[in-house]
PDB file of C-alpha atoms in Angstrom:
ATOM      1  CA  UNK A  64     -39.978 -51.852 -25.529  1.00 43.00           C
ATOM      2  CA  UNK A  65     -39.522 -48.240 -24.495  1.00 41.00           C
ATOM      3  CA  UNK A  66     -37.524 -45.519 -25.905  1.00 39.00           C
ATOM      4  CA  UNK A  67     -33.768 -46.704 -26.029  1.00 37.00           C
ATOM      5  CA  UNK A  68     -32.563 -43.305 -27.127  1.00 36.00           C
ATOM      6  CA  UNK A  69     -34.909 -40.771 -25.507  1.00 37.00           C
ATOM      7  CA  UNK A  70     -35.405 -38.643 -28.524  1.00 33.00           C
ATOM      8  CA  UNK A  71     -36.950 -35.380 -29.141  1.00 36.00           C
ATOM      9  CA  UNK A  72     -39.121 -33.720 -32.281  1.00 34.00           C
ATOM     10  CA  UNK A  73     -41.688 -35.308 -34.759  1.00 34.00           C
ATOM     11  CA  UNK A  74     -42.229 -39.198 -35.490  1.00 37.00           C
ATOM     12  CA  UNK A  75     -40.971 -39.359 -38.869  1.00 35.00           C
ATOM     13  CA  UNK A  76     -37.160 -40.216 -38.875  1.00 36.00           C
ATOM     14  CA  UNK A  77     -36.987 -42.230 -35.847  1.00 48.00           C
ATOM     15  CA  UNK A  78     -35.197 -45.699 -36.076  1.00 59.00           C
ATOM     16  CA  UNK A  79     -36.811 -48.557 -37.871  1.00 60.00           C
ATOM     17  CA  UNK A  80     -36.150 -52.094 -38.647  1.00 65.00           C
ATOM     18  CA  UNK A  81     -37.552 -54.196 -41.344  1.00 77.00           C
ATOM     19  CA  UNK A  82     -38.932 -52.329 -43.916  1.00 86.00           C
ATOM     20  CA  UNK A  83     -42.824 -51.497 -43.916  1.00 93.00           C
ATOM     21  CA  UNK A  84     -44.971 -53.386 -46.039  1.00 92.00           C
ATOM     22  CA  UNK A  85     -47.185 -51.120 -48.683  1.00 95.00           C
ATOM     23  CA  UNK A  86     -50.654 -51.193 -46.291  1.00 96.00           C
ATOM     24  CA  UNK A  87     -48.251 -50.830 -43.070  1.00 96.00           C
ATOM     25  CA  UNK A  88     -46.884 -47.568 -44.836  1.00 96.00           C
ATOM     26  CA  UNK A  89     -50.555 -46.681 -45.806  1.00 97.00           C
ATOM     27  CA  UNK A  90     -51.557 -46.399 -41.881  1.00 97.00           C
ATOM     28  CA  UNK A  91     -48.397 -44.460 -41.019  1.00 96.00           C
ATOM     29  CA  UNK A  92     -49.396 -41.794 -43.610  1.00 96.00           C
ATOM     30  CA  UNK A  93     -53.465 -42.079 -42.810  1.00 96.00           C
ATOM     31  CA  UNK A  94     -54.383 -43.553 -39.268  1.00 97.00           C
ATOM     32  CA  UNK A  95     -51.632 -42.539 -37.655  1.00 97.00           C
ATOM     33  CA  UNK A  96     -52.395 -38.960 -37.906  1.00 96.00           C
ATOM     34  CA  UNK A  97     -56.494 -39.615 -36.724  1.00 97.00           C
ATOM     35  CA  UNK A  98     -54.896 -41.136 -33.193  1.00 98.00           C
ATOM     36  CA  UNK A  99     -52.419 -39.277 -32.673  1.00 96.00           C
ATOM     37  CA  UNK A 100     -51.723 -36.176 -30.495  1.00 96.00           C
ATOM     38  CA  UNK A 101     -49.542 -33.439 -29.486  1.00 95.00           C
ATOM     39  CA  UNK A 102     -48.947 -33.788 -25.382  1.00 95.00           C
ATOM     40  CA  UNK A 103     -48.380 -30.012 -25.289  1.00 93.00           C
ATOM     41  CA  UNK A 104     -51.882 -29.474 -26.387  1.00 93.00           C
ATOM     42  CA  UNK A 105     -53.805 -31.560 -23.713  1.00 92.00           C
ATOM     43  CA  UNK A 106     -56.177 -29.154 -22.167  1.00 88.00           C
ATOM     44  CA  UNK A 107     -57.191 -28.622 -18.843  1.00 88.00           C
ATOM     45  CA  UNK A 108     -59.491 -32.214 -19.426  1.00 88.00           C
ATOM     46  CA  UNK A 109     -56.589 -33.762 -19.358  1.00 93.00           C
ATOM     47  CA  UNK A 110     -55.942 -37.530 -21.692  1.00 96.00           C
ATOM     48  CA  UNK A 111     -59.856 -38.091 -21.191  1.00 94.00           C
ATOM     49  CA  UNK A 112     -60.809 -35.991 -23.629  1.00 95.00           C
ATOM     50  CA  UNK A 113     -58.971 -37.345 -26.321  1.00 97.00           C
ATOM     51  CA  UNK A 114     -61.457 -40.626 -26.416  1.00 97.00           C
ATOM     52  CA  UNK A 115     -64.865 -40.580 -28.039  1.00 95.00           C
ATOM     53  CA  UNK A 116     -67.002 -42.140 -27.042  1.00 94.00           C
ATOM     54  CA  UNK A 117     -65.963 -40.874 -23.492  1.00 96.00           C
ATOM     55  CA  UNK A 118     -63.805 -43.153 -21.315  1.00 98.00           C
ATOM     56  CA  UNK A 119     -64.381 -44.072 -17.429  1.00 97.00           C
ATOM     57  CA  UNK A 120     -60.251 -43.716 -17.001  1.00 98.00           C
ATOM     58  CA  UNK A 121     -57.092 -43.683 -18.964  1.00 98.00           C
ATOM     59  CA  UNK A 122     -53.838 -45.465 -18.872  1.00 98.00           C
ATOM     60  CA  UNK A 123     -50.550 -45.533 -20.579  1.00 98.00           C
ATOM     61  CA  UNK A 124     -48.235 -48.221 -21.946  1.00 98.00           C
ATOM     62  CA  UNK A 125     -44.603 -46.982 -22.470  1.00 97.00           C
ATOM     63  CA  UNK A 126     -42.965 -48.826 -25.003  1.00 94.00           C
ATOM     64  CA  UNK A 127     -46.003 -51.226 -26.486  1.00 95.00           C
ATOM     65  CA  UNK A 128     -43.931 -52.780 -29.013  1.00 91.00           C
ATOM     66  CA  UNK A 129     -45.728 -54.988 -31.094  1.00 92.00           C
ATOM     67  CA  UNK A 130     -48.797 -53.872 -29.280  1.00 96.00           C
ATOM     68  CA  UNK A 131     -50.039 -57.569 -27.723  1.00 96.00           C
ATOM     69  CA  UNK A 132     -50.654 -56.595 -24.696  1.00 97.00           C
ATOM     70  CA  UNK A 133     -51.923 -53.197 -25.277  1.00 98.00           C
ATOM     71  CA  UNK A 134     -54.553 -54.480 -27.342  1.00 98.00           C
ATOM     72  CA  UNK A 135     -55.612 -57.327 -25.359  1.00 98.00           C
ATOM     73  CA  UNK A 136     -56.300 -54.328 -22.515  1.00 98.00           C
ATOM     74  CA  UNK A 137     -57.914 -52.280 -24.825  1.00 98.00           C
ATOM     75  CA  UNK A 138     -60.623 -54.888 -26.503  1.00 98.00           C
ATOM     76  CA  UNK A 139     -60.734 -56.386 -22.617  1.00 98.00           C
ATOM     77  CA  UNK A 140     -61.583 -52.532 -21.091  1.00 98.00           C
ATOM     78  CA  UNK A 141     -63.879 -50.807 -23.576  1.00 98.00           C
ATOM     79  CA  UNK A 142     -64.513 -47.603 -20.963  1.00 98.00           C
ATOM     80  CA  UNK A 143     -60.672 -47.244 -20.444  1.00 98.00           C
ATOM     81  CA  UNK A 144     -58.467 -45.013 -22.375  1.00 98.00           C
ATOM     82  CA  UNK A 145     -55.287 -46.120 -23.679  1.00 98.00           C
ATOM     83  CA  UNK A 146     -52.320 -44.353 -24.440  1.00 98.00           C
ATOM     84  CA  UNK A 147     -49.361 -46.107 -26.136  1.00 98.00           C
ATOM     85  CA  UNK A 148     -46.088 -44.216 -26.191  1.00 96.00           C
ATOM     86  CA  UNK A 149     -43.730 -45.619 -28.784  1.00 93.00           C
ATOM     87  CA  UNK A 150     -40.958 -44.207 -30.691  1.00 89.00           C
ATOM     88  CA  UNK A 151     -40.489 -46.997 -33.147  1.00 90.00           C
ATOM     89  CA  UNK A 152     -41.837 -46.836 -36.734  1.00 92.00           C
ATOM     90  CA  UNK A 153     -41.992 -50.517 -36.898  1.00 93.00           C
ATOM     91  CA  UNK A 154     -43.859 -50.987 -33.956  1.00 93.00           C
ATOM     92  CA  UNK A 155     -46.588 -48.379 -34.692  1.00 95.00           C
ATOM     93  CA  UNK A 156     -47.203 -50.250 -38.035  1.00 96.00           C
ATOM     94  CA  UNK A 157     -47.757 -53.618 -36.058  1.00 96.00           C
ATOM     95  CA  UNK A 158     -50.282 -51.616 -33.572  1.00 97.00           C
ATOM     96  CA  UNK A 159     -52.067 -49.594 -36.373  1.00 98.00           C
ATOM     97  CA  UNK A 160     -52.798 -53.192 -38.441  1.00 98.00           C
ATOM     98  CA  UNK A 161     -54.233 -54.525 -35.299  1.00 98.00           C
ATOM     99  CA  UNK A 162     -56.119 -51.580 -34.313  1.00 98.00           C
ATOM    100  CA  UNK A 163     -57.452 -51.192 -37.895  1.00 98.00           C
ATOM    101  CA  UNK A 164     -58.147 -55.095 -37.886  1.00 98.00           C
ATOM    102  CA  UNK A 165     -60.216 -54.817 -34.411  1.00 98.00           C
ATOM    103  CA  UNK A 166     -61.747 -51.322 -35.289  1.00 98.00           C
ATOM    104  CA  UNK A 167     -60.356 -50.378 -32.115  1.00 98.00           C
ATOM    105  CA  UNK A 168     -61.567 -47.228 -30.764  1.00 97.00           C
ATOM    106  CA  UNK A 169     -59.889 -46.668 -27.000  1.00 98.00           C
ATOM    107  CA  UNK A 170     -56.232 -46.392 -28.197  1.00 98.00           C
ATOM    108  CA  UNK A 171     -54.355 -42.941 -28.927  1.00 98.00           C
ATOM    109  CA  UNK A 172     -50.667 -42.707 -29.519  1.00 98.00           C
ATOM    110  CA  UNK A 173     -47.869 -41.113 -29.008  1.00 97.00           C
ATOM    111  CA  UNK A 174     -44.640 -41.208 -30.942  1.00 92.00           C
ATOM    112  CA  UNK A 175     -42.377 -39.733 -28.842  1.00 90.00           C
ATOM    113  CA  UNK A 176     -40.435 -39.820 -25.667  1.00 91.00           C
ATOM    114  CA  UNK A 177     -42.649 -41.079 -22.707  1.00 95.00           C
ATOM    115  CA  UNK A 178     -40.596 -38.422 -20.574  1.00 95.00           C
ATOM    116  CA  UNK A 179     -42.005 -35.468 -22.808  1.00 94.00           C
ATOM    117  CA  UNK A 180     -45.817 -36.947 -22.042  1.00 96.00           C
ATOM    118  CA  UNK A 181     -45.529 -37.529 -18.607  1.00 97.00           C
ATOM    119  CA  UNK A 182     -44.223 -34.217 -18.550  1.00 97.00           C
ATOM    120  CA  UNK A 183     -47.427 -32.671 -19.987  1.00 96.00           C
ATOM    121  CA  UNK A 184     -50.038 -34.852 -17.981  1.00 97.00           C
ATOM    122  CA  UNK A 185     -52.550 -33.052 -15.616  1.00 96.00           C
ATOM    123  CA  UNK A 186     -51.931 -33.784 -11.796  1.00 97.00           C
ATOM    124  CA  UNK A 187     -53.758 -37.717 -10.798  1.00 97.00           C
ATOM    125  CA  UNK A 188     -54.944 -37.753 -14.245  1.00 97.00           C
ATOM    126  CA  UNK A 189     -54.023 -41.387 -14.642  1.00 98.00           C
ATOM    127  CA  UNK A 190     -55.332 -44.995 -13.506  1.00 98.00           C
ATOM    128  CA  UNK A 191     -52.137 -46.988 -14.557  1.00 98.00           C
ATOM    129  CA  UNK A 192     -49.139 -46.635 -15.762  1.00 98.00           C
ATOM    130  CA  UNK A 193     -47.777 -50.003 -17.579  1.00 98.00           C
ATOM    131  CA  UNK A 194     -43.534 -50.981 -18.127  1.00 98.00           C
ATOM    132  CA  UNK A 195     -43.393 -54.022 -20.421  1.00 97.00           C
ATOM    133  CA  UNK A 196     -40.453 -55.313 -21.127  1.00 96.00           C
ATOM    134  CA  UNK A 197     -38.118 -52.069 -21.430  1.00 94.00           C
ATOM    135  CA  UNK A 198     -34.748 -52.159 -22.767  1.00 91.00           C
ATOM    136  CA  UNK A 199     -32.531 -53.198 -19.795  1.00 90.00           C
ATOM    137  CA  UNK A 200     -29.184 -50.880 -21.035  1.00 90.00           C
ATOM    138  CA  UNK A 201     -27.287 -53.345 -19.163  1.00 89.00           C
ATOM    139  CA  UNK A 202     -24.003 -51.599 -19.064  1.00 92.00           C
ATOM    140  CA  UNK A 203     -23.198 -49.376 -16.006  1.00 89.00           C
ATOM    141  CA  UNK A 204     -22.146 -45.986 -18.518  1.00 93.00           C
ATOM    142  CA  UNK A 205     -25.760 -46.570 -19.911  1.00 92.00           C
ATOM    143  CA  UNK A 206     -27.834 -46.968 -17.103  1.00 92.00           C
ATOM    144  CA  UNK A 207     -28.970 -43.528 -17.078  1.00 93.00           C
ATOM    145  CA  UNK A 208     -30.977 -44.148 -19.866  1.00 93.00           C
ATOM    146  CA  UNK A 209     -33.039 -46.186 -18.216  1.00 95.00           C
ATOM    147  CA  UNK A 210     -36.661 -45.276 -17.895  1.00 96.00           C
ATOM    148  CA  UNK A 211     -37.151 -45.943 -14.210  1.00 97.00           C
ATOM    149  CA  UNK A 212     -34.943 -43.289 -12.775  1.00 97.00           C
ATOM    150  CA  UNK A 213     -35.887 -40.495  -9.563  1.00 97.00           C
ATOM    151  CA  UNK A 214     -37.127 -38.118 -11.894  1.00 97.00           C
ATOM    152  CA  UNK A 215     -39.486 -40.333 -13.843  1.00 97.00           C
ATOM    153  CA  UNK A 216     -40.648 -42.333 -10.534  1.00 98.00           C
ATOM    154  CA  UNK A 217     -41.781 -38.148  -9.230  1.00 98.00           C
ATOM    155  CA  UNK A 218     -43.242 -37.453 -12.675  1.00 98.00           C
ATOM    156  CA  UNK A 219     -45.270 -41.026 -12.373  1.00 98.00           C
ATOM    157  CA  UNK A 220     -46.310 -40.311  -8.961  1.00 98.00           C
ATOM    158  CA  UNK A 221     -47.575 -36.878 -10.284  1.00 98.00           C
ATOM    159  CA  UNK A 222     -49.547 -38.056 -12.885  1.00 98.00           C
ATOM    160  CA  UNK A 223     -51.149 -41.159 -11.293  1.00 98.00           C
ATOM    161  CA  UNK A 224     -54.045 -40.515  -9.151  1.00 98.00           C
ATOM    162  CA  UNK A 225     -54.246 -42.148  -5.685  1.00 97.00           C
ATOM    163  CA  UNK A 226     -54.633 -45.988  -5.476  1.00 97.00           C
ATOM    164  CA  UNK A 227     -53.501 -45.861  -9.191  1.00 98.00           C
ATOM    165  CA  UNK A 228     -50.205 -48.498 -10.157  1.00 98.00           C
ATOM    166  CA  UNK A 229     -47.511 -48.225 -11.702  1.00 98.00           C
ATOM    167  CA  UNK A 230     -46.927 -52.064 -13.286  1.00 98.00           C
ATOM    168  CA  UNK A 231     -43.459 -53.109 -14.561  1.00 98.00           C
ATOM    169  CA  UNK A 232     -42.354 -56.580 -16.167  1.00 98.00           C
ATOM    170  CA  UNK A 233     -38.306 -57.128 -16.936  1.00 97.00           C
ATOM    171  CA  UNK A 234     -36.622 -60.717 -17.043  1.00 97.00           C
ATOM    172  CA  UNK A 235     -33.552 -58.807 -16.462  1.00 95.00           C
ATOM    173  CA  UNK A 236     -32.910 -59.370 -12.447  1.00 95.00           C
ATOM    174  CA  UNK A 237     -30.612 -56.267 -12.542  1.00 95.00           C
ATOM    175  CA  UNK A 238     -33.414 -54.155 -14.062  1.00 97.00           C
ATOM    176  CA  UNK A 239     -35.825 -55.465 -11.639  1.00 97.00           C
ATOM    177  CA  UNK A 240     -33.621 -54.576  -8.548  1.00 97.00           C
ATOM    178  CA  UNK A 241     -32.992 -50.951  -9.825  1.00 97.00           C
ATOM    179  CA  UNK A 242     -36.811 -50.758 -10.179  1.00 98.00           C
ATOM    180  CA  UNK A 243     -37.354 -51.592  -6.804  1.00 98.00           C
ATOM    181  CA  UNK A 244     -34.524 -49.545  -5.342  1.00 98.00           C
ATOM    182  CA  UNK A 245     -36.200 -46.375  -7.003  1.00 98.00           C
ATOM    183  CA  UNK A 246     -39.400 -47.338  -6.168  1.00 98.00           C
ATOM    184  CA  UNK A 247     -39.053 -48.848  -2.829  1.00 97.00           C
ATOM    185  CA  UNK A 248     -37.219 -44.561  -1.685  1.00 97.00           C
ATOM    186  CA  UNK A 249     -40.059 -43.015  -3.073  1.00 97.00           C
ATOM    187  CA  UNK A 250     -42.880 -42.020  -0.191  1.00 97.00           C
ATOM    188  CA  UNK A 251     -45.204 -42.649  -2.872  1.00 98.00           C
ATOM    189  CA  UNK A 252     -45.462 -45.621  -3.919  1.00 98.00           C
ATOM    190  CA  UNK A 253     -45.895 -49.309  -2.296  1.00 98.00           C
ATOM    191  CA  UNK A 254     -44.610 -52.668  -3.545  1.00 98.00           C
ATOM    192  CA  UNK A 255     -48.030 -54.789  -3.555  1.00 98.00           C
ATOM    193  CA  UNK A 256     -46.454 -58.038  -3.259  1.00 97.00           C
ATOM    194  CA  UNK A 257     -46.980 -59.878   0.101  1.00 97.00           C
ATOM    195  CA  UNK A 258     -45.821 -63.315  -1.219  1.00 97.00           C
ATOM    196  CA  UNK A 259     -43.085 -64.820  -3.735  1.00 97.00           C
ATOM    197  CA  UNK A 260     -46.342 -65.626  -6.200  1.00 97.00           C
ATOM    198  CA  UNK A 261     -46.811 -61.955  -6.211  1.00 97.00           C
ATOM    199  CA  UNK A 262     -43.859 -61.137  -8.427  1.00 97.00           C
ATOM    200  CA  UNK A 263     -43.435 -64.515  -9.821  1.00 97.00           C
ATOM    201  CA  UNK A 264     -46.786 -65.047 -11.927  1.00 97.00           C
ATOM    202  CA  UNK A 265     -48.200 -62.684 -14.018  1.00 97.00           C
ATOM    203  CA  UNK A 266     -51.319 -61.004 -12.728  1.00 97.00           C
ATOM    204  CA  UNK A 267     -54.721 -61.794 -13.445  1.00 96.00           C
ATOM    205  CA  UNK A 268     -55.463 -61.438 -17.144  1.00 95.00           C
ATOM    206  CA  UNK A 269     -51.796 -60.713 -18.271  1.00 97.00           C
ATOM    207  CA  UNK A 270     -51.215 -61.046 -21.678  1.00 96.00           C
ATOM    208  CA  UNK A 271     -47.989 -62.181 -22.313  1.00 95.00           C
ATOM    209  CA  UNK A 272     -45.706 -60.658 -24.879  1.00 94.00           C
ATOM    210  CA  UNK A 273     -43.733 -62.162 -27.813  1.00 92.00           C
ATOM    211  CA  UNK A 274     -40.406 -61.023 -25.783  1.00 92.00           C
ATOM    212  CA  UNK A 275     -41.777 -62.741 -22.768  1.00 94.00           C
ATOM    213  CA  UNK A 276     -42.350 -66.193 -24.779  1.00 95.00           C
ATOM    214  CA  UNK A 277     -38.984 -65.727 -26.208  1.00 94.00           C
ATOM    215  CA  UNK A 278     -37.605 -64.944 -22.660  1.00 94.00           C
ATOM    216  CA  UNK A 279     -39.364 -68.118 -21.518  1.00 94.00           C
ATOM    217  CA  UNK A 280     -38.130 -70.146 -24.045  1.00 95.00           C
ATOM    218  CA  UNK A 281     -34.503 -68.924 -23.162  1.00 95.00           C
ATOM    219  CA  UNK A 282     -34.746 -70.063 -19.464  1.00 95.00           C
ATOM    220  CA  UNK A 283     -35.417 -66.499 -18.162  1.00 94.00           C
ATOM    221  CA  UNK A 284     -38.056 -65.810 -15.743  1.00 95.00           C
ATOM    222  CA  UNK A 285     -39.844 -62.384 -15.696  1.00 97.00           C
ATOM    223  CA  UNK A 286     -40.757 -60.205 -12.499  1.00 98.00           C
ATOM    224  CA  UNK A 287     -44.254 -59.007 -13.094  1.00 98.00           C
ATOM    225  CA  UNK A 288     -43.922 -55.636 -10.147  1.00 98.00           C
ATOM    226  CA  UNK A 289     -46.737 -53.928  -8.835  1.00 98.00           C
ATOM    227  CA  UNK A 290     -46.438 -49.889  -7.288  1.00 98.00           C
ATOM    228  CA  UNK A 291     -49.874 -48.362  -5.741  1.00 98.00           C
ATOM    229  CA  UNK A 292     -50.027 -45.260  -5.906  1.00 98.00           C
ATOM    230  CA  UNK A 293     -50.127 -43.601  -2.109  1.00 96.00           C
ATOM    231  CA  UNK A 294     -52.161 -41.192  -0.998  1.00 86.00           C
ATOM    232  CA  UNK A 295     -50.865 -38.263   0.014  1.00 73.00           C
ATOM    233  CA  UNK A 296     -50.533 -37.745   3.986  1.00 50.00           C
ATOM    234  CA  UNK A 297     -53.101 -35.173   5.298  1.00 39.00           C
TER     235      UNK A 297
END
C-alpha cells in the first residue's frame, strides 16, 4: 500500500511493523543500498538508465507492499524496468527476500514518497504507472492524503508517455469514485472500460495481492481501473 503519511528524508526511521528477522535486516543494510537510488540524481536518461542490462521501458508501482505483484511483473517482463516506491521497512524486507530468492535483476527502489519521484521524472519517461491497493484514508479530514489528488493526476500525466496507463485497484467504492472523478476532469487521460467486465475482473495476467484475497474473503469486490495516457492535441 502507498505512503499513508507522505514523508520526507532518508529510509531509515520510517514506520515498521513486526520486527525484521536477522537475514531480512541483512538485505536492508546490503541489497538495499545496490537497488536503490536518489530521484534527484536521475540524469537526463531518465529511470532507463538505472537497469543493466538495458530495459525496453520502465514502470512504477507505488506502494508494492509485500511485493506479489511487482514481482510477478518483473520475472513476467524481463526488458521492462521496474520501479517500486515504498516507504515501509517491512515491506522492503519482504521484496528484497524475493528479489534475492529470484535473482531478480529489473527492480530498483525507492524508499520514499512517490510524490518526491514523480516529481523528479523526465517528461513521457514512463510506460505505466501501477495503484495497488492504496490506503483508502476513509475519513473526509484525511482525504487529502490520498494519493490520487489534481496535482498527482498532472504529475502522472507528465511523466507517462502517450498511450502509457495509469492502472489503479481499490475495494473501497469511495476510493474508486474519487479516482474516477480526478481522472475522468483531467484532458489527459481516458477511462478504458467500455463494459461492466472492464472494471469488474482483473486484467489479463493480474496477479492478485494478499490484501485482495483477504478483501475477497471479506465479501469486498475490487475495481481493477484503467487511464491511457492521451496524446497531446496538435
Amino acid at each position: 500500500m502507498e505512503n499513508r503519511d507522505r514523508p520526507q528524508g532518508s529510509f531509515f526511521g520510517r514506520r515498521k511493523g513486526h520486527r525484521l528477522r536477522p537475514h531480512q535486516n541483512d538485505l536492508i543494510a546490503h541489497l538495499l543500498p545496490r537497488l536503490g537510488f536518489d530521484p534527484a540524481r536521475l540524469g537526463p536518461s531518465g529511470p532507463a538508465a538505472l537497469f543493466e542490462p538495458p530495459v525496453d521501458e520502465t514502470r512504477i508501482e507505488i506502494g508494492f507492499g509485500g511485493g506479489e505483484h511487482l514481482v510477478a511483473e518483473a520475472l513476467a517482463f524481463p526488458r521492462t524496468g521496474f520501479i517500486g516506491c515504498e516507504p515501509y521497512i517491512n515491506g522492503m524486507a519482504k521484496i528484497l527476500v524475493q528479489i534475492e530468492a529470484h535473482a531478480i535483476r529489473n527492480i530498483r527502489l525507492f524508499a520514499g514518497d512517490a510524490s518526491q519521484l514523480l516529481a523528479c521524472l523526465p517528461q513521457a519517461s514512463l510506460a505505466r504507472i501501477d495503484l495497488i491497493h492504496p490506503d483508502p484514508w476513509p475519513k473526509r479530514r484525511h482525504w487529502k492524503r490520498r494519493f490520487v489528488q489534481d496535482a498527482t493526476v498532472a504529475a502522472m500525466a507528465r511523466v507517462l508517455r502517450p498511450e502509457g496507463e495509469f492502472r489503479f485497484v481499490s475495494d473501497i467504492d469511495d476510493y474508486c469514485a474519487w479516482t474516477l472523478t480526478h481522472l475522468a476532469r483531467s484532458p489527459d487521460f481516458l477511462w478504458l472500460a467500455e463494459r461492466s467486465a472492464d472494471w469488474q475482473d482483473p486484467w489479463p495476467g493480474y496477479t492478485m495481492t494478499r490484501y485482495g484475497r483477504k478483501a475477497m474473503r471479506e465479501g469486498r469486490r475490487a475495481a481493477y481501473l484503467r487511464f491511457r495516457r492521451e496524446r497531446t492535441a496538435a
